[in-house]
């Protein structure tokens, strides 16, 4: 079976490529390197001992995608490609809608043209909005998103749902991620954000390596056990394995299914800081600053449906997430850049 991985050079994409190859799948990778690096794919090949087809292509390029589908026998698609920074999406909404929503429509049109109707989509817990109480379950109403990035994820879910309703030959898994952190245990692939990180763990690790002076903790007066925001952090390898289970599922079914991929446990910002310091014996200086607009106190998943239907659950704990993050950062102080 041959799986097309869009955005396969990215953080989650590269880890999923490793797990797909380990599971015996052939992969074809496309990426435009807007927020990723070719070196990650070199290291995927190194880690797996396998070569694979790669095309530098944008998902909005219908002619380029058609060429790939003509040349390669694609059985299913894992769709990661998209712009993903919340703050940037607020400043550049048109670019986010054009790339994420428009690109997905183009991809689906090409898939339909070549008779490939099986997709696993990289969605997000942001689609639950701000008004659902945790733990979040798949039956809760989606929408009420607070930024264009989250809205693009919600819109794509609606588009894929309508596509399935119109043509039941499609099989689609919508995977709602919580907060992926960590890295491959080898330290060879990991998260390499452009500029100042938007997410907590890469920010912590860049403070630890000395690239940033301190961590800003946005608010300590939330209704949580220590006043800082609580989130559901999941090891990126566990997340990647969730995609293998989802691919197995879409290849065997004709359905549309939604799954949370999280641990079901919430950790606060200071829980993460303390775990990172303990496991890696490193001090992380931090400062409490004002809350950020739009942040909520608590967000974590109920992942029971993924266990019941996909036989998947997260196996790696918070200390392993912190240890693997630091191994990646310390071995690659400048990420994939030499």
mmCIF file of C-alpha atoms in Angstrom:
data_model
loop_
_atom_site.group_PDB
_atom_site.id
_atom_site.type_symbol
_atom_site.label_atom_id
_atom_site.label_comp_id
_atom_site.label_asym_id
_atom_site.label_seq_id
_atom_site.Cartn_x
_atom_site.Cartn_y
_atom_site.Cartn_z
ATOM 1 C CA UNK A 1 0.000 0.000 0.000
ATOM 2 C CA UNK A 2 1.302 3.449 -0.941
ATOM 3 C CA UNK A 3 0.445 6.431 1.252
ATOM 4 C CA UNK A 4 0.820 10.048 0.129
ATOM 5 C CA UNK A 5 1.957 12.238 3.042
ATOM 6 C CA UNK A 6 1.351 15.947 2.455
ATOM 7 C CA UNK A 7 3.578 18.160 4.593
ATOM 8 C CA UNK A 8 5.673 15.098 5.348
ATOM 9 C CA UNK A 9 8.825 17.086 6.163
ATOM 10 C CA UNK A 10 7.168 18.851 9.100
ATOM 11 C CA UNK A 11 7.312 18.005 12.796
ATOM 12 C CA UNK A 12 4.381 15.580 12.991
ATOM 13 C CA UNK A 13 4.685 14.570 9.339
ATOM 14 C CA UNK A 14 8.290 13.377 9.633
ATOM 15 C CA UNK A 15 7.559 11.283 12.724
ATOM 16 C CA UNK A 16 4.529 9.777 10.980
ATOM 17 C CA UNK A 17 6.656 8.934 7.936
ATOM 18 C CA UNK A 18 8.963 6.923 10.205
ATOM 19 C CA UNK A 19 6.048 5.021 11.731
ATOM 20 C CA UNK A 20 4.375 4.392 8.353
ATOM 21 C CA UNK A 21 7.570 2.847 7.010
ATOM 22 C CA UNK A 22 8.007 0.799 10.196
ATOM 23 C CA UNK A 23 4.441 -0.469 9.723
ATOM 24 C CA UNK A 24 5.292 -1.695 6.215
ATOM 25 C CA UNK A 25 3.702 1.045 4.130
ATOM 26 C CA UNK A 26 5.340 2.617 1.086
ATOM 27 C CA UNK A 27 5.229 6.396 1.283
ATOM 28 C CA UNK A 28 5.269 9.282 -1.175
ATOM 29 C CA UNK A 29 6.019 12.641 0.439
ATOM 30 C CA UNK A 30 5.186 16.132 -0.760
ATOM 31 C CA UNK A 31 6.170 19.396 0.928
ATOM 32 C CA UNK A 32 6.795 22.990 -0.142
ATOM 33 C CA UNK A 33 9.212 23.674 2.772
ATOM 34 C CA UNK A 34 7.373 26.810 3.920
ATOM 35 C CA UNK A 35 7.822 25.742 7.544
ATOM 36 C CA UNK A 36 9.984 22.624 7.245
ATOM 37 C CA UNK A 37 13.358 21.413 6.032
ATOM 38 C CA UNK A 38 14.590 18.790 3.550
ATOM 39 C CA UNK A 39 17.042 17.527 6.152
ATOM 40 C CA UNK A 40 14.181 15.989 8.127
ATOM 41 C CA UNK A 41 13.417 13.678 5.192
ATOM 42 C CA UNK A 42 17.086 12.739 4.877
ATOM 43 C CA UNK A 43 16.954 11.686 8.520
ATOM 44 C CA UNK A 44 13.670 9.776 8.087
ATOM 45 C CA UNK A 45 15.429 7.716 5.411
ATOM 46 C CA UNK A 46 18.443 7.284 7.692
ATOM 47 C CA UNK A 47 16.302 6.148 10.655
ATOM 48 C CA UNK A 48 14.274 3.656 8.619
ATOM 49 C CA UNK A 49 16.920 2.455 6.171
ATOM 50 C CA UNK A 50 14.413 3.104 3.362
ATOM 51 C CA UNK A 51 14.312 5.443 0.409
ATOM 52 C CA UNK A 52 10.978 6.880 -0.713
ATOM 53 C CA UNK A 53 9.563 9.127 -3.419
ATOM 54 C CA UNK A 54 9.570 12.848 -2.684
ATOM 55 C CA UNK A 55 8.148 15.797 -4.623
ATOM 56 C CA UNK A 56 8.538 19.466 -3.799
ATOM 57 C CA UNK A 57 4.961 20.560 -4.389
ATOM 58 C CA UNK A 58 2.364 22.923 -2.952
ATOM 59 C CA UNK A 59 -1.097 21.458 -2.269
ATOM 60 C CA UNK A 60 -2.615 24.378 -4.185
ATOM 61 C CA UNK A 61 -0.771 23.252 -7.355
ATOM 62 C CA UNK A 62 -3.387 21.122 -9.114
ATOM 63 C CA UNK A 63 -1.154 20.373 -12.089
ATOM 64 C CA UNK A 64 1.714 19.313 -9.825
ATOM 65 C CA UNK A 65 -0.541 17.087 -7.722
ATOM 66 C CA UNK A 66 -2.021 15.511 -10.859
ATOM 67 C CA UNK A 67 1.470 14.678 -12.093
ATOM 68 C CA UNK A 68 2.215 12.911 -8.794
ATOM 69 C CA UNK A 69 -1.023 10.906 -8.859
ATOM 70 C CA UNK A 70 -0.343 9.915 -12.477
ATOM 71 C CA UNK A 71 3.170 8.759 -11.682
ATOM 72 C CA UNK A 72 2.565 7.089 -8.289
ATOM 73 C CA UNK A 73 -0.080 4.545 -7.296
ATOM 74 C CA UNK A 74 -1.582 6.273 -4.250
ATOM 75 C CA UNK A 75 -3.946 4.228 -2.054
ATOM 76 C CA UNK A 76 -4.601 6.820 0.679
ATOM 77 C CA UNK A 77 -3.516 10.274 1.845
ATOM 78 C CA UNK A 78 -2.370 11.539 5.235
ATOM 79 C CA UNK A 79 -2.955 15.279 4.983
ATOM 80 C CA UNK A 80 -0.715 17.440 7.219
ATOM 81 C CA UNK A 81 0.144 20.288 4.835
ATOM 82 C CA UNK A 82 -1.022 23.679 6.047
ATOM 83 C CA UNK A 83 -0.102 26.912 7.760
ATOM 84 C CA UNK A 84 -0.320 26.480 11.513
ATOM 85 C CA UNK A 85 0.588 29.521 13.631
ATOM 86 C CA UNK A 86 -2.326 31.024 15.576
ATOM 87 C CA UNK A 87 -0.866 34.528 15.837
ATOM 88 C CA UNK A 88 0.206 34.609 12.204
ATOM 89 C CA UNK A 89 -3.272 33.483 11.142
ATOM 90 C CA UNK A 90 -4.767 36.533 12.851
ATOM 91 C CA UNK A 91 -2.389 38.798 10.917
ATOM 92 C CA UNK A 92 -2.693 36.891 7.608
ATOM 93 C CA UNK A 93 -6.229 35.433 7.451
ATOM 94 C CA UNK A 94 -6.502 35.420 3.652
ATOM 95 C CA UNK A 95 -3.292 33.442 3.279
ATOM 96 C CA UNK A 96 -4.531 30.880 5.831
ATOM 97 C CA UNK A 97 -7.906 30.409 4.150
ATOM 98 C CA UNK A 98 -6.357 30.217 0.683
ATOM 99 C CA UNK A 99 -3.643 27.760 1.696
ATOM 100 C CA UNK A 100 -5.398 25.520 4.206
ATOM 101 C CA UNK A 101 -8.957 25.483 2.869
ATOM 102 C CA UNK A 102 -8.250 26.141 -0.809
ATOM 103 C CA UNK A 103 -5.331 23.712 -0.840
ATOM 104 C CA UNK A 104 -7.432 20.954 0.715
ATOM 105 C CA UNK A 105 -10.173 21.450 -1.886
ATOM 106 C CA UNK A 106 -7.574 21.172 -4.645
ATOM 107 C CA UNK A 107 -6.109 18.046 -3.072
ATOM 108 C CA UNK A 108 -9.548 16.407 -2.769
ATOM 109 C CA UNK A 109 -10.388 17.295 -6.364
ATOM 110 C CA UNK A 110 -7.220 15.567 -7.579
ATOM 111 C CA UNK A 111 -7.800 12.572 -5.292
ATOM 112 C CA UNK A 112 -11.316 12.164 -6.704
ATOM 113 C CA UNK A 113 -10.040 12.474 -10.273
ATOM 114 C CA UNK A 114 -7.630 9.576 -9.726
ATOM 115 C CA UNK A 115 -10.009 7.394 -7.710
ATOM 116 C CA UNK A 116 -8.219 7.802 -4.364
ATOM 117 C CA UNK A 117 -10.941 8.403 -1.779
ATOM 118 C CA UNK A 118 -9.255 7.612 1.523
ATOM 119 C CA UNK A 119 -7.872 10.369 3.753
ATOM 120 C CA UNK A 120 -6.605 10.899 7.277
ATOM 121 C CA UNK A 121 -6.801 14.606 8.089
ATOM 122 C CA UNK A 122 -4.638 16.461 10.593
ATOM 123 C CA UNK A 123 -7.240 18.447 12.527
ATOM 124 C CA UNK A 124 -7.000 20.066 15.953
ATOM 125 C CA UNK A 125 -8.687 20.344 19.315
ATOM 126 C CA UNK A 126 -9.079 24.052 18.500
ATOM 127 C CA UNK A 127 -12.261 23.100 16.608
ATOM 128 C CA UNK A 128 -14.007 22.582 19.973
ATOM 129 C CA UNK A 129 -13.827 26.348 20.579
ATOM 130 C CA UNK A 130 -13.902 27.905 24.028
ATOM 131 C CA UNK A 131 -17.293 26.851 25.347
ATOM 132 C CA UNK A 132 -17.058 23.065 25.734
ATOM 133 C CA UNK A 133 -15.968 21.742 29.161
ATOM 134 C CA UNK A 134 -13.071 19.311 29.476
ATOM 135 C CA UNK A 135 -12.681 16.431 29.034
ATOM 136 C CA UNK A 136 -13.571 17.064 25.399
ATOM 137 C CA UNK A 137 -15.416 14.308 23.531
ATOM 138 C CA UNK A 138 -16.046 13.939 19.819
ATOM 139 C CA UNK A 139 -19.830 14.329 20.165
ATOM 140 C CA UNK A 140 -19.530 17.882 21.510
ATOM 141 C CA UNK A 141 -20.465 20.723 19.127
ATOM 142 C CA UNK A 142 -17.521 22.021 17.120
ATOM 143 C CA UNK A 143 -17.045 25.603 15.981
ATOM 144 C CA UNK A 144 -16.819 28.834 17.920
ATOM 145 C CA UNK A 145 -13.132 28.945 17.018
ATOM 146 C CA UNK A 146 -11.154 31.955 18.201
ATOM 147 C CA UNK A 147 -8.658 32.458 15.350
ATOM 148 C CA UNK A 148 -8.418 31.904 11.582
ATOM 149 C CA UNK A 149 -6.092 28.903 11.995
ATOM 150 C CA UNK A 150 -8.680 27.050 14.084
ATOM 151 C CA UNK A 151 -11.450 28.148 11.748
ATOM 152 C CA UNK A 152 -9.619 26.649 8.755
ATOM 153 C CA UNK A 153 -9.449 23.310 10.572
ATOM 154 C CA UNK A 154 -13.174 23.474 11.340
ATOM 155 C CA UNK A 155 -14.032 24.449 7.757
ATOM 156 C CA UNK A 156 -11.973 21.570 6.365
ATOM 157 C CA UNK A 157 -13.766 19.158 8.693
ATOM 158 C CA UNK A 158 -17.086 20.454 7.311
ATOM 159 C CA UNK A 159 -15.878 20.117 3.717
ATOM 160 C CA UNK A 160 -14.686 16.543 4.232
ATOM 161 C CA UNK A 161 -17.931 15.669 6.013
ATOM 162 C CA UNK A 162 -19.966 17.040 3.111
ATOM 163 C CA UNK A 163 -17.744 15.178 0.664
ATOM 164 C CA UNK A 164 -18.485 11.904 2.438
ATOM 165 C CA UNK A 165 -22.227 12.668 2.579
ATOM 166 C CA UNK A 166 -22.239 13.276 -1.168
ATOM 167 C CA UNK A 167 -20.189 10.175 -2.004
ATOM 168 C CA UNK A 168 -20.080 7.284 0.472
ATOM 169 C CA UNK A 169 -17.141 5.715 -1.358
ATOM 170 C CA UNK A 170 -14.950 8.114 0.591
ATOM 171 C CA UNK A 171 -13.401 7.067 3.879
ATOM 172 C CA UNK A 172 -12.162 9.887 6.093
ATOM 173 C CA UNK A 173 -10.641 10.077 9.575
ATOM 174 C CA UNK A 174 -10.584 13.485 11.235
ATOM 175 C CA UNK A 175 -7.897 13.385 13.930
ATOM 176 C CA UNK A 176 -8.226 16.120 16.531
ATOM 177 C CA UNK A 177 -4.782 16.636 18.063
ATOM 178 C CA UNK A 178 -4.176 18.085 21.458
ATOM 179 C CA UNK A 179 -0.624 19.325 22.242
ATOM 180 C CA UNK A 180 2.140 17.305 20.572
ATOM 181 C CA UNK A 181 5.571 17.553 22.191
ATOM 182 C CA UNK A 182 8.681 15.371 22.416
ATOM 183 C CA UNK A 183 10.814 13.946 19.629
ATOM 184 C CA UNK A 184 12.059 10.675 18.193
ATOM 185 C CA UNK A 185 14.063 8.766 20.790
ATOM 186 C CA UNK A 186 17.149 8.887 18.540
ATOM 187 C CA UNK A 187 17.299 12.679 18.792
ATOM 188 C CA UNK A 188 17.582 12.832 15.001
ATOM 189 C CA UNK A 189 14.180 14.359 14.217
ATOM 190 C CA UNK A 190 12.131 16.796 16.272
ATOM 191 C CA UNK A 191 10.362 20.148 16.319
ATOM 192 C CA UNK A 192 12.250 22.944 14.568
ATOM 193 C CA UNK A 193 10.071 26.095 14.569
ATOM 194 C CA UNK A 194 10.957 29.175 12.562
ATOM 195 C CA UNK A 195 11.764 32.189 14.725
ATOM 196 C CA UNK A 196 10.529 32.449 18.312
ATOM 197 C CA UNK A 197 8.426 29.362 19.126
ATOM 198 C CA UNK A 198 4.670 29.741 19.542
ATOM 199 C CA UNK A 199 4.326 26.569 21.633
ATOM 200 C CA UNK A 200 5.397 25.881 25.206
ATOM 201 C CA UNK A 201 7.821 22.958 24.882
ATOM 202 C CA UNK A 202 10.068 24.287 22.094
ATOM 203 C CA UNK A 203 10.172 27.584 23.996
ATOM 204 C CA UNK A 204 11.308 25.772 27.150
ATOM 205 C CA UNK A 205 13.943 23.806 25.259
ATOM 206 C CA UNK A 206 15.307 26.959 23.594
ATOM 207 C CA UNK A 207 15.586 28.585 27.031
ATOM 208 C CA UNK A 208 17.401 25.455 28.210
ATOM 209 C CA UNK A 209 19.886 25.605 25.323
ATOM 210 C CA UNK A 210 20.471 29.339 25.906
ATOM 211 C CA UNK A 211 18.832 30.702 22.752
ATOM 212 C CA UNK A 212 16.144 32.496 24.764
ATOM 213 C CA UNK A 213 16.683 34.186 28.167
ATOM 214 C CA UNK A 214 13.549 33.048 30.003
ATOM 215 C CA UNK A 215 10.082 31.590 29.627
ATOM 216 C CA UNK A 216 7.056 33.863 29.835
ATOM 217 C CA UNK A 217 4.203 32.160 31.698
ATOM 218 C CA UNK A 218 0.978 33.822 30.598
ATOM 219 C CA UNK A 219 -1.130 34.111 33.733
ATOM 220 C CA UNK A 220 -1.079 32.337 37.100
ATOM 221 C CA UNK A 221 -4.623 33.171 38.220
ATOM 222 C CA UNK A 222 -6.601 30.562 36.286
ATOM 223 C CA UNK A 223 -8.911 28.163 38.108
ATOM 224 C CA UNK A 224 -6.360 25.328 38.052
ATOM 225 C CA UNK A 225 -4.274 23.583 40.716
ATOM 226 C CA UNK A 226 -1.381 26.063 40.388
ATOM 227 C CA UNK A 227 -3.069 28.936 38.540
ATOM 228 C CA UNK A 228 -1.415 28.257 35.172
ATOM 229 C CA UNK A 229 -3.174 26.915 32.093
ATOM 230 C CA UNK A 230 -3.733 23.155 31.836
ATOM 231 C CA UNK A 231 -3.377 21.287 28.533
ATOM 232 C CA UNK A 232 -3.271 17.719 27.246
ATOM 233 C CA UNK A 233 0.302 17.062 26.066
ATOM 234 C CA UNK A 234 0.940 14.017 23.872
ATOM 235 C CA UNK A 235 4.243 12.533 22.720
ATOM 236 C CA UNK A 236 4.670 13.083 18.987
ATOM 237 C CA UNK A 237 5.529 9.407 18.443
ATOM 238 C CA UNK A 238 2.281 8.336 20.117
ATOM 239 C CA UNK A 239 0.515 10.817 17.852
ATOM 240 C CA UNK A 240 2.278 9.395 14.795
ATOM 241 C CA UNK A 241 1.237 5.860 15.749
ATOM 242 C CA UNK A 242 -2.339 7.139 15.967
ATOM 243 C CA UNK A 243 -2.079 7.968 12.264
ATOM 244 C CA UNK A 244 -1.040 4.392 11.476
ATOM 245 C CA UNK A 245 -4.150 3.118 13.246
ATOM 246 C CA UNK A 246 -6.241 5.677 11.338
ATOM 247 C CA UNK A 247 -4.756 4.653 7.974
ATOM 248 C CA UNK A 248 -5.452 1.001 8.766
ATOM 249 C CA UNK A 249 -9.041 2.050 9.534
ATOM 250 C CA UNK A 250 -9.719 4.113 6.384
ATOM 251 C CA UNK A 251 -8.265 1.395 4.159
ATOM 252 C CA UNK A 252 -10.771 -1.093 5.581
ATOM 253 C CA UNK A 253 -13.897 1.100 5.759
ATOM 254 C CA UNK A 254 -16.067 3.583 3.892
ATOM 255 C CA UNK A 255 -17.030 6.007 6.620
ATOM 256 C CA UNK A 256 -16.331 9.360 8.214
ATOM 257 C CA UNK A 257 -14.990 9.154 11.761
ATOM 258 C CA UNK A 258 -13.659 11.686 14.265
ATOM 259 C CA UNK A 259 -11.099 10.808 16.942
ATOM 260 C CA UNK A 260 -9.379 12.726 19.707
ATOM 261 C CA UNK A 261 -5.662 11.977 19.925
ATOM 262 C CA UNK A 262 -4.593 12.942 23.423
ATOM 263 C CA UNK A 263 -3.641 11.325 26.716
ATOM 264 C CA UNK A 264 -6.750 12.295 28.673
ATOM 265 C CA UNK A 265 -4.534 13.928 31.318
ATOM 266 C CA UNK A 266 -4.066 17.656 31.810
ATOM 267 C CA UNK A 267 -0.734 19.179 32.830
ATOM 268 C CA UNK A 268 -0.228 22.828 33.746
ATOM 269 C CA UNK A 269 2.485 25.067 32.349
ATOM 270 C CA UNK A 270 4.393 24.800 35.633
ATOM 271 C CA UNK A 271 3.918 21.000 35.700
ATOM 272 C CA UNK A 272 5.749 20.889 32.358
ATOM 273 C CA UNK A 273 8.471 23.278 33.518
ATOM 274 C CA UNK A 274 9.037 21.273 36.711
ATOM 275 C CA UNK A 275 9.080 17.931 34.872
ATOM 276 C CA UNK A 276 11.588 19.280 32.321
ATOM 277 C CA UNK A 277 13.848 20.602 35.098
ATOM 278 C CA UNK A 278 13.664 17.350 37.081
ATOM 279 C CA UNK A 279 14.232 14.929 34.204
ATOM 280 C CA UNK A 280 17.005 16.893 32.525
ATOM 281 C CA UNK A 281 18.586 18.494 35.617
ATOM 282 C CA UNK A 282 18.335 21.953 34.072
ATOM 283 C CA UNK A 283 16.956 25.176 35.551
ATOM 284 C CA UNK A 284 14.390 27.016 33.422
ATOM 285 C CA UNK A 285 14.074 30.677 34.445
ATOM 286 C CA UNK A 286 10.542 31.970 33.975
ATOM 287 C CA UNK A 287 8.463 35.069 34.629
ATOM 288 C CA UNK A 288 4.730 35.324 35.263
ATOM 289 C CA UNK A 289 3.197 37.838 32.839
ATOM 290 C CA UNK A 290 -0.345 38.850 31.883
ATOM 291 C CA UNK A 291 -2.745 36.364 30.370
ATOM 292 C CA UNK A 292 -2.972 36.151 26.582
ATOM 293 C CA UNK A 293 -6.336 37.045 25.018
ATOM 294 C CA UNK A 294 -8.320 33.943 24.073
ATOM 295 C CA UNK A 295 -6.500 31.485 26.335
ATOM 296 C CA UNK A 296 -8.705 29.231 28.440
ATOM 297 C CA UNK A 297 -7.943 27.659 31.806
ATOM 298 C CA UNK A 298 -8.223 23.973 30.962
ATOM 299 C CA UNK A 299 -8.294 21.859 27.801
ATOM 300 C CA UNK A 300 -7.827 18.103 27.736
ATOM 301 C CA UNK A 301 -9.281 15.141 25.900
ATOM 302 C CA UNK A 302 -11.340 12.081 26.468
ATOM 303 C CA UNK A 303 -9.530 9.650 24.118
ATOM 304 C CA UNK A 304 -11.771 6.638 24.855
ATOM 305 C CA UNK A 305 -13.229 6.467 21.340
ATOM 306 C CA UNK A 306 -9.789 6.042 19.745
ATOM 307 C CA UNK A 307 -9.059 3.185 22.163
ATOM 308 C CA UNK A 308 -12.399 1.481 21.494
ATOM 309 C CA UNK A 309 -12.431 1.824 17.709
ATOM 310 C CA UNK A 310 -8.777 2.168 16.654
ATOM 311 C CA UNK A 311 -7.165 0.212 19.495
ATOM 312 C CA UNK A 312 -4.916 3.221 20.102
ATOM 313 C CA UNK A 313 -3.841 4.958 23.267
ATOM 314 C CA UNK A 314 -0.913 7.152 24.254
ATOM 315 C CA UNK A 315 1.848 5.137 25.933
ATOM 316 C CA UNK A 316 4.553 7.714 26.714
ATOM 317 C CA UNK A 317 4.441 9.845 29.848
ATOM 318 C CA UNK A 318 5.374 13.431 30.553
ATOM 319 C CA UNK A 319 8.920 12.626 31.702
ATOM 320 C CA UNK A 320 9.620 10.771 28.455
ATOM 321 C CA UNK A 321 8.239 13.739 26.512
ATOM 322 C CA UNK A 322 10.587 16.111 28.371
ATOM 323 C CA UNK A 323 13.600 13.814 28.076
ATOM 324 C CA UNK A 324 13.148 13.254 24.327
ATOM 325 C CA UNK A 325 12.617 16.967 23.701
ATOM 326 C CA UNK A 326 15.898 17.825 25.417
ATOM 327 C CA UNK A 327 17.784 15.055 23.617
ATOM 328 C CA UNK A 328 16.655 16.500 20.273
ATOM 329 C CA UNK A 329 17.394 20.106 21.270
ATOM 330 C CA UNK A 330 20.787 19.377 22.832
ATOM 331 C CA UNK A 331 21.902 17.270 19.854
ATOM 332 C CA UNK A 332 20.569 19.874 17.406
ATOM 333 C CA UNK A 333 20.968 23.286 19.043
ATOM 334 C CA UNK A 334 20.055 25.027 15.772
ATOM 335 C CA UNK A 335 17.456 22.486 14.697
ATOM 336 C CA UNK A 336 18.084 21.116 11.221
ATOM 337 C CA UNK A 337 20.296 24.070 10.303
ATOM 338 C CA UNK A 338 23.996 23.346 10.241
#
